[in-house]
Structure formats: structure tokens, C-alpha cells
Short mmCIF file of C-alpha atoms in Angstrom, two decimals:
data_model
loop_
_atom_site.label_atom_id
_atom_site.label_comp_id
_atom_site.label_asym_id
_atom_site.label_seq_id
_atom_site.Cartn_x
_atom_site.Cartn_y
_atom_site.Cartn_z
CA MET P 156 -31.37 -16.18 -24.91
CA LYS P 157 -29.44 -16.63 -28.16
CA CYS P 158 -28.03 -13.92 -30.42
CA ASP P 159 -30.31 -12.94 -33.36
CA HIS P 160 -27.46 -13.44 -35.80
CA CYS P 161 -25.49 -16.37 -34.51
CA ASN P 162 -25.86 -19.05 -31.87
CA LYS P 163 -23.82 -17.42 -29.13
CA PRO P 164 -25.54 -16.22 -25.94
CA ALA P 165 -26.98 -12.72 -26.32
CA THR P 166 -25.52 -10.23 -23.88
CA VAL P 167 -26.54 -6.98 -25.58
CA HIS P 168 -30.22 -6.09 -25.68
CA LEU P 169 -31.26 -3.20 -27.89
CA THR P 170 -34.60 -1.48 -28.13
CA GLU P 171 -35.06 0.91 -31.03
CA ILE P 172 -38.10 3.01 -31.92
CA LYS P 173 -38.33 3.36 -35.69
CA GLY P 174 -41.34 5.19 -37.14
CA GLY P 175 -43.34 4.59 -34.00
CA LYS P 176 -42.53 0.88 -34.09
CA LYS P 177 -40.58 -0.79 -31.34
CA ILE P 178 -37.83 -3.12 -32.52
CA GLU P 179 -36.06 -5.36 -30.07
CA LYS P 180 -32.70 -6.91 -30.86
CA HIS P 181 -30.74 -9.45 -28.87
CA LEU P 182 -27.12 -9.79 -29.82
CA CYS P 183 -23.84 -11.27 -28.70
CA GLU P 184 -20.89 -8.94 -28.14
CA GLN P 185 -19.31 -9.57 -31.51
CA CYS P 186 -22.47 -9.09 -33.56
CA ALA P 187 -23.28 -5.95 -31.59
CA ALA P 188 -19.89 -4.56 -32.47
CA GLN P 189 -20.03 -5.61 -36.12
CA ASN P 190 -23.66 -4.94 -37.06
CA GLU P 191 -24.65 -2.11 -34.77
CA GLY P 192 -21.32 -0.45 -34.34
CA LEU P 193 -21.58 -0.83 -30.60
CA PRO P 194 -18.20 -1.48 -29.09
CA VAL P 195 -18.77 -3.54 -25.97
CA LYS P 196 -15.78 -4.31 -23.85
CA SER P 197 -16.78 -6.43 -20.92
CA HIS P 198 -13.38 -7.14 -19.48
CA THR P 199 -11.91 -3.70 -18.93
CA PRO P 200 -9.57 -3.89 -15.95
CA ILE P 201 -10.82 -1.90 -12.99
CA ASN P 202 -7.73 0.31 -12.78
CA GLU P 203 -8.17 1.29 -16.43
CA LEU P 204 -11.79 2.22 -15.72
CA LEU P 205 -10.73 4.30 -12.75
CA THR P 206 -7.92 6.04 -14.58
CA ASN P 207 -10.26 6.85 -17.44
CA PHE P 208 -12.85 8.15 -15.02
CA VAL P 209 -10.43 10.40 -13.17
CA LEU P 210 -8.85 11.66 -16.35
CA ALA P 211 -12.18 12.21 -18.11
CA HIS P 212 -13.28 14.36 -15.19
CA SER P 213 -10.13 16.39 -15.08
CA GLY P 214 -11.46 18.43 -17.97
CA LEU P 215 -9.88 19.42 -21.24
CA SER P 216 -7.08 21.85 -20.93
CA PRO P 217 -5.11 24.09 -23.25
CA ARG P 218 -2.03 22.11 -22.18
CA GLU P 219 -3.15 19.28 -24.38
CA GLN P 220 -2.41 21.27 -27.46
CA THR P 221 0.83 22.72 -26.14
CA GLY P 222 4.18 21.00 -26.09
CA ALA P 223 5.72 18.46 -23.81
CA CYS P 224 8.04 19.12 -20.87
CA GLU P 225 11.38 20.21 -22.25
CA LEU P 226 13.28 18.23 -19.67
CA CYS P 227 11.63 14.82 -19.79
CA GLY P 228 9.37 14.96 -22.84
CA THR P 229 6.19 14.15 -20.95
CA SER P 230 3.10 15.75 -22.50
CA TRP P 231 -0.12 16.39 -20.61
CA ALA P 232 -1.89 13.90 -22.89
CA GLU P 233 0.73 11.29 -22.06
CA PHE P 234 0.26 11.88 -18.34
CA ARG P 235 -3.47 11.51 -18.77
CA GLN P 236 -2.89 8.12 -20.31
CA THR P 237 -0.35 6.68 -17.92
CA GLY P 238 -1.13 8.56 -14.70
CA LEU P 239 2.61 9.04 -14.19
CA LEU P 240 4.67 12.21 -14.47
CA GLY P 241 8.15 12.16 -15.97
CA CYS P 242 10.16 14.52 -13.80
CA GLU P 243 9.95 17.01 -10.93
CA HIS P 244 9.51 19.93 -13.34
CA ASP P 245 6.22 18.55 -14.60
CA TYR P 246 4.61 19.65 -11.35
CA GLY P 247 5.56 23.23 -12.10
CA GLN P 248 4.80 23.05 -15.80
CA TYR P 249 1.36 21.50 -15.33
CA GLU P 250 0.56 23.13 -11.99
CA LYS P 251 -2.73 24.68 -13.16
CA ASP P 252 -3.98 21.43 -14.68
CA LEU P 253 -2.80 19.25 -11.83
CA ALA P 254 -4.36 21.34 -9.07
CA PRO P 255 -8.03 20.33 -9.66
CA LEU P 256 -7.01 16.72 -10.18
CA LEU P 257 -5.09 16.67 -6.93
CA GLN P 258 -7.99 18.31 -5.14
CA ARG P 259 -10.25 15.46 -6.17
CA ALA P 260 -7.71 12.81 -5.19
CA HIS P 261 -6.84 14.37 -1.83
CA GLU P 262 -10.09 15.45 -0.21
CA GLY P 263 -9.98 18.95 -1.65
CA ALA P 264 -6.42 19.70 -0.55
CA THR P 265 -4.34 22.08 -2.65
CA HIS P 266 -1.22 22.59 -0.52
CA HIS P 267 1.26 20.42 1.32
CA ILE P 268 1.39 21.12 5.05
CA GLY P 269 3.44 18.14 6.24
CA LYS P 270 7.15 17.52 6.63
CA VAL P 271 9.61 19.78 4.84
CA PRO P 272 13.24 19.01 4.08
CA THR P 273 15.37 21.23 6.32
CA ARG P 274 17.99 21.84 3.65
CA ARG P 275 17.52 24.06 0.65
CA GLY P 276 16.44 22.13 -2.40
CA ALA P 277 17.94 22.36 -5.85
CA THR P 278 16.10 25.64 -6.39
CA GLY P 279 17.85 27.30 -3.48
CA VAL P 280 14.57 28.52 -1.97
CA PRO P 281 14.40 28.19 1.80
CA MET P 282 11.38 25.95 1.94
CA LYS P 283 10.88 25.44 5.61
CA ARG P 284 9.59 28.94 6.33
CA GLN P 285 7.17 29.04 3.40
CA VAL P 286 5.49 25.79 4.29
CA ASP P 287 5.33 26.71 7.96
CA LEU P 288 3.39 29.77 6.89
CA ALA P 289 0.95 27.65 4.92
CA LYS P 290 0.46 25.50 7.98
CA LEU P 291 -0.21 28.53 10.20
CA ARG P 292 -2.69 29.93 7.70
CA LYS P 293 -4.57 26.66 7.66
CA GLU P 294 -4.68 26.60 11.45
CA LEU P 295 -5.94 30.17 11.40
CA SER P 296 -8.85 29.36 9.12
CA ARG P 297 -9.71 26.40 11.34
CA ALA P 298 -9.64 28.59 14.44
CA VAL P 299 -11.95 31.10 12.74
CA GLU P 300 -14.31 28.32 11.71
CA ALA P 301 -14.39 27.07 15.29
CA GLU P 302 -14.98 30.67 16.45
CA ASP P 303 -11.89 30.44 18.63
CA TYR P 304 -10.99 34.09 18.17
CA GLU P 305 -8.40 34.22 20.89
CA ARG P 306 -6.40 31.52 19.12
CA ALA P 307 -7.05 33.12 15.75
CA ALA P 308 -5.59 36.42 16.95
CA LYS P 309 -2.49 34.63 18.23
CA LEU P 310 -2.04 32.78 14.94
CA ARG P 311 -2.50 36.01 12.98
CA ASP P 312 0.30 37.62 14.98
CA GLN P 313 2.50 34.57 14.44
CA ILE P 314 1.88 34.72 10.69
CA ARG P 315 2.68 38.45 10.64
CA SER P 316 5.95 38.04 12.43
CA ALA P 317 6.94 34.91 10.47
CA ASP P 318 6.19 36.59 7.19
CA GLY P 319 8.24 39.63 8.07
CA GLY P 320 5.24 41.99 7.88
CA ASN P 321 4.39 41.05 4.31
CA SER P 322 0.93 39.64 4.92
CA MET G 252 24.04 -11.18 6.69
CA LYS G 253 22.87 -13.30 3.77
CA LEU G 254 19.44 -13.59 2.24
CA SER G 255 19.21 -17.26 3.18
CA ASP G 256 19.58 -16.30 6.85
CA LEU G 257 16.11 -14.82 6.59
CA THR G 258 14.30 -17.99 5.63
CA THR G 259 14.44 -19.98 8.81
CA ARG G 260 12.70 -17.45 11.01
CA ALA G 261 10.14 -14.70 10.82
CA GLY G 262 10.96 -11.00 10.84
CA GLU G 263 10.20 -8.72 13.77
CA TRP G 264 6.79 -7.85 12.39
CA LEU G 265 5.60 -11.47 12.56
CA ARG G 266 6.71 -12.13 16.13
CA GLY G 267 3.13 -11.71 17.27
CA SER G 268 4.28 -9.70 20.24
CA GLY G 269 3.32 -6.12 19.44
CA PRO G 270 0.33 -4.33 21.02
CA MET G 271 -3.06 -5.76 19.98
CA SER G 272 -1.26 -8.48 18.04
CA GLU G 273 -4.22 -10.87 18.37
CA ILE G 274 -5.93 -8.67 15.77
CA VAL G 275 -3.31 -6.28 14.41
CA ILE G 276 -0.64 -8.23 12.54
CA SER G 277 1.53 -5.30 11.55
CA SER G 278 1.87 -1.55 11.20
CA ARG G 279 3.56 -0.49 7.99
CA MET G 280 4.63 2.93 6.86
CA ARG G 281 6.31 4.05 3.68
CA LEU G 282 7.64 7.31 2.33
CA ALA G 283 8.01 7.96 -1.40
CA ARG G 284 10.99 10.16 -2.34
CA ASN G 285 12.71 11.14 -5.58
CA LEU G 286 16.09 12.69 -6.18
CA SER G 287 16.09 16.25 -7.41
CA GLY G 288 17.88 16.71 -10.72
CA HIS G 289 16.96 13.27 -12.07
CA ARG G 290 13.98 12.22 -14.14
CA PHE G 291 11.38 9.91 -12.64
CA LEU G 292 11.74 6.20 -13.34
CA THR G 293 9.61 5.84 -16.49
CA LYS G 294 11.62 8.55 -18.25
CA MET G 295 15.10 7.37 -17.31
CA SER G 296 17.54 5.73 -19.67
CA ARG G 297 19.19 2.46 -18.68
CA GLN G 298 22.32 4.34 -17.77
CA GLN G 299 20.57 7.02 -15.72
CA ARG G 300 18.77 4.27 -13.84
CA GLN G 301 22.07 2.61 -13.02
CA GLN G 302 23.58 5.91 -11.87
CA VAL G 303 20.71 6.65 -9.51
CA GLU G 304 20.66 3.10 -8.17
CA HIS G 305 24.39 3.28 -7.54
CA LYS G 306 24.19 6.68 -5.84
CA ILE G 307 21.35 5.68 -3.53
CA ARG G 308 22.91 2.32 -2.73
CA GLU G 309 26.20 3.95 -1.74
CA THR G 310 24.40 6.55 0.36
CA ILE G 311 22.30 4.00 2.22
CA LEU G 312 25.24 1.72 2.96
CA ALA G 313 27.46 4.62 4.07
CA ALA G 314 24.71 6.12 6.26
CA GLN G 315 24.65 3.09 8.56
CA LEU G 316 20.91 3.29 9.03
CA ALA G 317 20.93 -0.02 10.82
CA ARG G 318 23.43 -2.10 12.76
CA GLN G 319 23.42 -4.50 9.82
CA THR G 320 22.19 -3.66 6.38
CA LEU G 321 21.67 -6.21 3.64
CA TYR G 322 21.48 -4.81 0.11
CA VAL G 323 20.00 -7.03 -2.59
CA ASP G 324 20.69 -6.17 -6.23
CA LEU G 325 17.33 -7.21 -7.65
CA GLU G 326 18.30 -6.89 -11.29
CA ASN G 327 20.73 -9.75 -10.87
CA ALA G 328 19.03 -11.73 -8.11
CA PRO G 329 17.49 -15.12 -8.93
CA ASP G 330 13.68 -15.38 -9.15
CA ILE G 331 13.42 -17.35 -5.95
CA ASP G 332 15.12 -14.61 -3.93
CA ARG G 333 12.90 -11.93 -5.38
CA ASN G 334 9.78 -13.95 -4.61
CA LEU G 335 11.05 -14.63 -1.12
CA LEU G 336 11.29 -10.90 -0.50
CA VAL G 337 7.73 -10.42 -1.76
CA GLU G 338 6.47 -13.14 0.57
CA ARG G 339 8.20 -11.37 3.47
CA HIS G 340 6.60 -8.04 2.48
CA LEU G 341 10.05 -6.49 2.02
CA ILE G 342 9.46 -5.57 -1.63
CA SER G 343 6.34 -5.15 -3.78
CA LYS G 344 5.33 -7.60 -6.49
CA GLN G 345 5.95 -4.84 -9.01
CA HIS G 346 9.50 -4.38 -7.73
CA ALA G 347 10.18 -8.11 -8.05
CA THR G 348 9.04 -8.38 -11.65
CA SER G 349 10.08 -5.05 -13.21
CA GLU G 350 13.30 -4.56 -15.16
CA GLY G 351 16.48 -2.53 -14.95
CA ALA G 352 18.79 -1.46 -12.14
CA ARG G 353 16.94 -1.67 -8.84
CA GLY G 354 17.42 -3.01 -5.35
CA VAL G 355 16.37 -3.17 -1.74
CA ALA G 356 18.18 -2.45 1.50
CA ILE G 357 17.01 -4.42 4.53
CA GLY G 358 17.96 -3.73 8.13
CA GLU G 359 17.13 -3.89 11.83
CA ASN G 360 15.62 -7.35 11.90
CA GLU G 361 13.63 -6.58 8.76
CA THR G 362 11.80 -3.62 10.27
CA ILE G 363 13.45 -1.42 7.64
CA SER G 364 13.33 -1.98 3.91
CA ILE G 365 14.24 0.64 1.36
CA MET G 366 13.27 -0.05 -2.22
CA VAL G 367 15.48 1.66 -4.79
CA ASN G 368 14.06 2.47 -8.24
CA GLU G 369 10.57 1.13 -7.72
CA GLU G 370 7.88 3.58 -8.90
CA ASP G 371 9.91 6.34 -7.22
CA HIS G 372 13.66 6.49 -6.71
CA LEU G 373 13.19 5.69 -3.04
CA ARG G 374 10.44 3.90 -1.19
CA ILE G 375 11.41 3.87 2.47
CA GLN G 376 9.45 1.32 4.48
CA VAL G 377 9.17 0.47 8.17
CA LEU G 378 7.27 -2.63 9.22
CA ARG G 379 6.54 -3.44 12.87
CA SER G 380 4.50 -6.08 14.66
CA GLY G 381 1.14 -5.19 16.17
CA LEU G 382 -0.19 -1.68 16.49
CA GLN G 383 2.94 0.50 16.63
CA LEU G 384 2.12 3.48 14.47
CA GLU G 385 3.92 6.10 16.51
CA GLU G 386 7.04 3.96 16.84
CA ALA G 387 6.97 3.29 13.11
CA TRP G 388 6.64 7.01 12.34
CA GLU G 389 9.49 7.92 14.66
CA GLN G 390 11.71 5.30 13.04
CA ILE G 391 10.89 6.18 9.44
CA ASN G 392 11.10 9.91 10.09
CA GLY G 393 14.59 9.40 11.48
CA ILE G 394 15.68 7.40 8.45
CA ASP G 395 14.24 10.07 6.16
CA ASP G 396 16.16 12.77 8.06
CA ILE G 397 19.44 10.90 7.67
CA LEU G 398 18.93 10.26 3.95
CA GLU G 399 17.76 13.83 3.39
CA SER G 400 20.99 15.13 4.86
CA LYS G 401 22.89 13.29 2.12
CA LEU G 402 20.51 13.37 -0.84
CA ASP G 403 18.58 16.22 -2.47
CA PHE G 404 14.93 15.22 -2.55
CA ALA G 405 12.56 16.65 -5.17
CA PHE G 406 10.30 19.05 -3.27
CA HIS G 407 7.81 21.71 -4.38
CA GLN G 408 6.61 24.52 -2.14
CA ARG G 409 3.00 23.92 -2.93
CA PHE G 410 2.88 20.20 -3.65
CA GLY G 411 5.46 18.93 -1.14
CA TYR G 412 7.51 15.82 -1.89
CA LEU G 413 7.18 15.11 -5.60
CA THR G 414 6.29 11.60 -6.71
CA ALA G 415 5.90 9.96 -10.11
CA CYS G 416 2.21 9.36 -9.44
CA PRO G 417 0.33 12.42 -8.13
CA THR G 418 -1.76 10.22 -5.84
CA ASN G 419 1.30 10.01 -3.56
CA VAL G 420 2.37 13.64 -3.71
CA GLY G 421 2.70 15.85 -0.62
CA THR G 422 3.80 13.77 2.33
CA GLY G 423 4.46 10.72 0.16
CA ILE G 424 3.29 8.66 3.11
CA ARG G 425 1.31 5.49 3.06
CA VAL G 426 0.22 4.04 6.36
CA SER G 427 -1.06 0.45 6.24
CA VAL G 428 -2.35 -1.58 9.13
CA MET G 429 -2.76 -5.30 8.54
CA LEU G 430 -5.66 -6.79 10.45
CA HIS G 431 -6.78 -10.35 11.08
CA LEU G 432 -10.58 -10.35 11.21
CA PRO G 433 -11.82 -13.96 11.18
CA ALA G 434 -14.74 -13.43 13.60
CA LEU G 435 -16.22 -10.53 11.62
CA LYS G 436 -16.00 -12.73 8.53
CA LEU G 437 -17.67 -15.67 10.29
CA THR G 438 -20.47 -13.56 11.74
CA GLY G 439 -21.03 -11.88 8.38
CA GLU G 440 -20.26 -8.40 9.71
CA ILE G 441 -17.16 -7.67 7.65
CA GLU G 442 -19.12 -4.97 5.78
CA LYS G 443 -18.83 -2.85 8.94
CA VAL G 444 -15.09 -2.64 8.32
CA PHE G 445 -15.52 -1.49 4.75
CA ARG G 446 -17.98 1.17 5.86
CA ALA G 447 -15.75 2.44 8.68
CA ALA G 448 -12.82 2.64 6.29
CA LYS G 449 -14.84 4.32 3.55
CA ASP G 450 -16.09 7.00 5.95
CA MET G 451 -12.49 7.97 6.59
CA ARG G 452 -11.49 7.69 2.94
CA LEU G 453 -9.22 4.74 3.61
CA ALA G 454 -8.66 1.83 1.25
CA VAL G 455 -9.12 -1.83 2.19
CA ARG G 456 -6.84 -4.28 0.42
CA GLY G 457 -5.66 -7.88 0.61
CA LEU G 458 -2.57 -9.50 2.08
CA TYR G 459 -0.05 -8.23 -0.46
CA GLY G 460 -1.39 -4.73 -0.99
CA GLU G 461 -2.64 -3.17 -4.16
CA GLY G 462 -4.64 -5.43 -6.41
CA THR G 463 -4.66 -8.46 -4.11
CA GLU G 464 -7.66 -10.12 -2.52
CA ALA G 465 -8.23 -10.65 1.15
CA THR G 466 -7.09 -14.20 1.82
CA GLY G 467 -7.05 -15.92 5.18
CA ASP G 468 -9.21 -13.12 6.64
CA PHE G 469 -6.35 -10.61 6.42
CA TYR G 470 -7.19 -7.04 5.51
CA GLN G 471 -4.89 -4.08 4.95
CA ILE G 472 -6.29 -0.66 5.70
CA SER G 473 -4.38 2.25 4.20
CA ASN G 474 -4.69 5.98 3.59
CA GLN G 475 -5.32 7.38 0.13
CA THR G 476 -4.93 11.06 0.91
CA THR G 477 -1.33 12.23 1.07
CA LEU G 478 -1.71 15.97 0.45
CA GLY G 479 -3.10 18.70 2.70
CA LYS G 480 -2.65 16.81 5.97
CA THR G 481 0.42 16.48 8.14
CA GLU G 482 1.93 13.04 8.67
CA GLU G 483 0.76 13.21 12.29
CA GLU G 484 -2.81 13.93 11.21
CA ILE G 485 -2.82 11.02 8.79
CA ILE G 486 -1.45 8.66 11.44
CA GLY G 487 -3.83 10.13 14.02
CA ASP G 488 -6.87 9.22 11.89
CA PHE G 489 -5.81 5.59 12.10
CA LYS G 490 -4.84 5.65 15.75
CA ARG G 491 -7.82 7.49 17.15
CA ASP G 492 -10.66 6.54 14.86
CA VAL G 493 -10.55 3.71 12.45
CA ILE G 494 -8.34 1.06 13.99
CA PRO G 495 -9.80 1.15 17.54
CA LYS G 496 -13.28 0.94 16.03
CA ILE G 497 -12.44 -2.11 13.93
CA ILE G 498 -10.60 -3.77 16.81
CA ASP G 499 -13.74 -3.23 18.92
CA TYR G 500 -15.95 -4.81 16.26
CA GLU G 501 -13.68 -7.85 15.98
CA HIS G 502 -13.39 -8.28 19.77
CA HIS G 503 -17.15 -8.07 20.04
CA ALA G 504 -17.64 -10.64 17.29
CA ARG G 505 -15.11 -12.98 18.93
CA ARG G 506 -16.89 -12.66 22.29
CA THR G 507 -20.23 -13.38 20.63
CA LEU G 508 -18.79 -16.54 19.10
CA VAL G 509 -17.36 -17.73 22.44
CA ASN G 510 -20.49 -16.96 24.44
CA ASP G 511 -23.33 -17.78 22.09
CA ARG G 512 -21.90 -20.11 19.48
CA THR G 513 -19.25 -22.02 21.40
CA THR G 514 -19.75 -25.37 19.70
CA ALA G 515 -19.84 -23.86 16.22
CA LEU G 516 -16.65 -21.93 17.00
CA ASP G 517 -14.86 -24.98 18.39
CA ASP G 518 -15.98 -26.96 15.38
CA LYS G 519 -14.35 -24.45 13.01
CA VAL G 520 -11.16 -24.19 15.04
CA PHE G 521 -10.60 -27.88 15.71
CA ARG G 522 -11.57 -29.00 12.23
CA ALA G 523 -8.95 -26.58 10.91
CA LEU G 524 -6.35 -27.82 13.36
CA GLY G 525 -7.24 -31.44 12.60
CA LEU G 526 -6.78 -30.89 8.89
CA LEU G 527 -3.46 -29.10 9.34
CA ARG G 528 -2.18 -31.89 11.60
CA THR G 529 -3.19 -34.73 9.31
CA ALA G 530 -3.28 -33.50 5.70
CA ARG G 531 -0.87 -35.08 3.23
CA LEU G 532 -1.35 -32.59 0.37
CA ILE G 533 -2.19 -28.96 1.01
CA SER G 534 -2.25 -25.76 -1.09
CA SER G 535 -1.11 -22.38 0.20
CA GLU G 536 -4.67 -20.99 -0.03
CA GLU G 537 -6.08 -23.80 2.10
CA THR G 538 -3.22 -23.36 4.55
CA LEU G 539 -3.99 -19.65 4.94
CA PHE G 540 -7.67 -20.35 5.41
CA LEU G 541 -7.14 -23.04 8.06
CA LEU G 542 -4.36 -21.21 9.92
CA SER G 543 -6.67 -18.21 10.16
CA HIS G 544 -9.22 -20.22 12.15
CA VAL G 545 -6.57 -21.83 14.35
CA ARG G 546 -5.08 -18.39 15.05
CA MET G 547 -8.42 -17.17 16.33
CA GLY G 548 -8.76 -20.34 18.43
CA VAL G 549 -5.35 -19.70 20.00
CA HIS G 550 -6.28 -16.13 20.93
CA LEU G 551 -9.61 -17.22 22.42
CA GLY G 552 -7.92 -19.91 24.50
CA ARG G 553 -9.69 -22.76 22.70
CA VAL G 554 -6.33 -24.10 21.53
CA LYS G 555 -3.81 -24.01 24.36
CA GLU G 556 -0.74 -25.91 23.21
CA ILE G 557 0.16 -23.65 20.27
CA ASP G 558 1.29 -20.01 20.46
CA LEU G 559 0.59 -17.11 18.10
CA ARG G 560 4.21 -16.96 17.05
CA THR G 561 4.16 -20.52 15.70
CA ILE G 562 1.04 -19.75 13.71
CA ASN G 563 2.48 -16.48 12.39
CA GLU G 564 5.65 -18.26 11.30
CA LEU G 565 3.63 -20.92 9.50
CA PHE G 566 1.78 -18.23 7.54
CA LEU G 567 5.13 -17.09 6.23
CA LEU G 568 7.15 -20.28 5.90
CA THR G 569 4.52 -22.30 4.04
CA GLN G 570 4.57 -19.95 1.04
CA PRO G 571 6.15 -21.37 -2.13
CA SER G 572 9.52 -19.58 -2.17
CA HIS G 573 10.06 -20.04 1.56
CA LEU G 574 9.35 -23.74 1.32
CA ALA G 575 11.76 -24.06 -1.58
CA LYS G 576 14.50 -22.18 0.33
CA ILE G 577 14.03 -24.22 3.49
CA LEU G 578 14.01 -27.53 1.64
CA GLY G 579 16.86 -26.44 -0.60
CA ARG G 580 15.06 -27.39 -3.81
CA LYS G 581 12.38 -26.01 -6.07
CA LEU G 582 9.17 -28.00 -5.95
CA GLU G 583 6.09 -28.02 -8.16
CA GLY G 584 2.52 -29.29 -7.93
CA ASP G 585 1.84 -32.27 -5.68
CA HIS G 586 5.47 -32.45 -4.56
CA ARG G 587 5.17 -28.94 -3.19
CA ARG G 588 1.80 -29.60 -1.57
CA ALA G 589 3.16 -32.76 0.02
CA ALA G 590 6.23 -30.95 1.34
CA ARG G 591 4.07 -28.18 2.74
CA ALA G 592 1.76 -30.64 4.48
CA GLU G 593 4.72 -32.45 6.03
CA PHE G 594 6.29 -29.19 7.21
CA ILE G 595 3.03 -28.12 8.88
CA ARG G 596 2.54 -31.51 10.53
CA GLN G 597 6.03 -31.33 12.02
CA ARG G 598 5.52 -27.84 13.37
CA LEU G 599 2.08 -28.48 14.85
CA ASN G 600 2.67 -31.93 16.31
CA VAL G 601 5.84 -31.15 18.24
CA ASN G 602 4.12 -30.32 21.50
#
């Protein structure tokens, strides 16, 4: 089928109802864009589509109006465009906005439970103990789910002693 | 050790000697790490990039991670060397073509490669032949421990190891198993693999990773989730579930071919071998395609005079940059195809 306006093959097919009358239009990409104001982009790279999809579903956030990271200059809007963060502090700065995005990308996970550097990081916080606690808590919820109450009780005691009676 | 020493032979991972090597070509693992106190790559100035590259290079070389470590300065390396490293799976395509101070450290018979200033400051990689996930994890974990004792890695209590792209955050681990699945392709059952992988939220990619197509019936299966699971859990998913299942499917398909479609199988295998032994002009795609069938024939005992190692080496050495290195000159078009055909004929007609 040829385009209604020019001789190129028609790839856009429009059906409009105007005053109870059905109007069919067959257009090529260019004429659709020019005459109907329909931007049709047929060759969007798949990674761009995916990025757009993920970012579109991450929801609007107040961060978008607020300023960029003071240390690296990365704004939330910029991250949404490139998919890349600019420095380690961005994770702290955008923690609230990143969390739901990470959940979607990582099967609902919100916390790291894997390997931990044994040394103190730049922040000076002893990380090993904190993450071990997170790991124990996760195991506890699994034990409860599996109705393994004996194990759950043991884990609860472990958490209590590891946390120094704070939990 | 020089880069040119690499060209004449295949690395450890292509020896074809690891467990399940008739189907599992290699087990690859990588850890993404960034230095605390430095911006991520896209936000670094030229000078900052150089500083980080220098610091990491010095640390790696001083740490003696391997008996012999070769460091290649990729910013100043010629194109052919960079492409050679891509063909050997020691660096990514992105790392070969990007700009600025960057490099790669290679050690232990090419089982270790550490990319410096790729998407993250450090991409530690271990590559082993056959199904050796636990061995690979032990090795890479050890390297990470050594480097961590000398470098401050960016780490967040909640999010774990911090990476430029949040899809890698947490463990920063990517596990990839490269599989050769010619029988599933021939019997039209390759969809089973995609389904099995999808159920476990694993990605299926081509020979050279992200954005490449499956050529020569090679498929790379890798994890996408890096947060909320331990490294052992992520590796366990591969070891217990996905990989044994796919290996089973492929074995079953190969048995079906041998038992029920013997002549059709032999036709495929020996046509491929015949072409490789006689062709005068051959492209790298056709080479991959034909070698794939011969490789299956070798495993099924249809072809007896050639071993898996020879086939594996041909997969590697017939690629453009390897050919050019071996022959000592850059070739284009028909000259390259002719040289490739001659090289293959020599290798396959020796016995």
C-alpha cells in the first residue's frame, strides 16, 4: 500500500471518527510526522527503549527539581537519562529514589547481604557487623516463613547478642 | 611476558579440559569495584582518570596476584592489540574502543584479567575452562581480598559495593557460563534454554557478551540480579539449577541425533569438516558455524582424528586480529579469507 500523500510505502495506518464518519488514512513515516504530528521512530535501539521504560516507571520524584550532587554534579534527571551515577555519594543522596528502582532491577531486593570489605571504609563505620546483622535478619524471616521455629529462635538470639541488646 | 606470546596458543579457558567441557566452554566471573574518594568514570577529569589508573596499576603489580602479570596500557596500545584482547575475552569491546587512561592486567595463564577504568574503576575477571564455578569464585574472592587490603573500595551499608550503574550494585558480581549448544539448535529446541534461563531471571547473550548475537551455537548465560543475594547464592543458582538442566537438554538432544538421525548428523558433521579441509576462501562467521558442527562430531565420536583442543584453538586463532598477529601482517578482504582458509587446512590436515 502506498502513502496517501507521496509514493512511499505506507507504514502508518490511521482511523479517525469525525462526525460519525470513519476516515481511513495510510501514510508513510515522514508524512505521518509532518501532516498528522505523529512522531514515528521505527529504529529506536533496544537499550534506549529499555532505559526509557525503566526510568518512566521509576516515577517522578521531588529530586528532579532539587539540585545536583555537590561532589560530582550528577542530577537525578541526568541519571535518569544516562543510567549511570557519578560518584559513591549519589547512592546516599538519591537513596529514596534509587530504592524502588533497585527493587525492580533486583527481584525486590533492598539490601546487600553478600561480601563485605573487612576493613573500615572511608566513612570509618565498621561495616562487617552491620551487614552480618542484615543477613541474620533475612535468615530469620526465611525461617519463620518455613515455620522452622527452632531455627528462628536461635537466629533471634544470635541477632540479639550481635546487636548488643539493641534490637 | 609479551602480548605477542599470547597469540600462538589458547588460554587456559580454551584448553577444552575442564569439567563438562564438551558443552561448557568456560566459566567466567567478574567483580565490579570502585575506589572510595574518587568520582566514577563518567565524571572524572582526564587527570583524575590518569591518577586512578596509575594508582590501581601500581597496586596490582606490587600485589603479585599472579606468578607473572602482564599489564597493557590500552590508551597507548595499537588497535590490533586491543582487538586481540577482545577476541581472547580478556577485555570488553567497550574497553577496547573507549578513550582515556585505562588498562588491563593479565595473569595466571590468562585466567585472571583485571580491567582498569572500564565502566567502573576495577573490573576483576576470572575465566576458567569448563564448569568450574566454585574454583572461579575462590580465585576471584582471593584476588578481591588482596586488592581490598590495599585499596579502599566504595561500599554502602545498605547497597553494598557501589557501581556506576545500579544494575551491578551490591555484590558487583556477574557470573557467565558459556555453553556450546549445537544439538538443541539443530533439533529446534533452543527455546527450552531461553525459558529455563528466564525462569531464573538470567540473561542469554552471544559470544562476546552484551549486545552480541549467538554465533556458532555459543550462548552465554549470566545473572542479572546482584543485590539481595549472597555471592554463594547467585553461584548456587547456576550450579544447582540452570546449568545442569541445560546440559541435560543438550546431552539428550545429542543422543537423539546419534540414535535416531545418525545419517543426518553425520552429513552435517562431515560436510562441515569437508568444507574446512578444502575451502580456499572462508569468512570468520562461516568458520564459526562449521567448527561448531565439527566440535559436536568430535564429542560424539563421529570424528576421531581431531581433538576438542584443536577445534577450540581454531575458534580463537581464526579471528581477524589473531590471524594478523600470527601471519605478522594486517590482511583485508579476500586476502584475509584466503589466509584463514589456508591456516585451517594446515591445522586440520596434519593428522
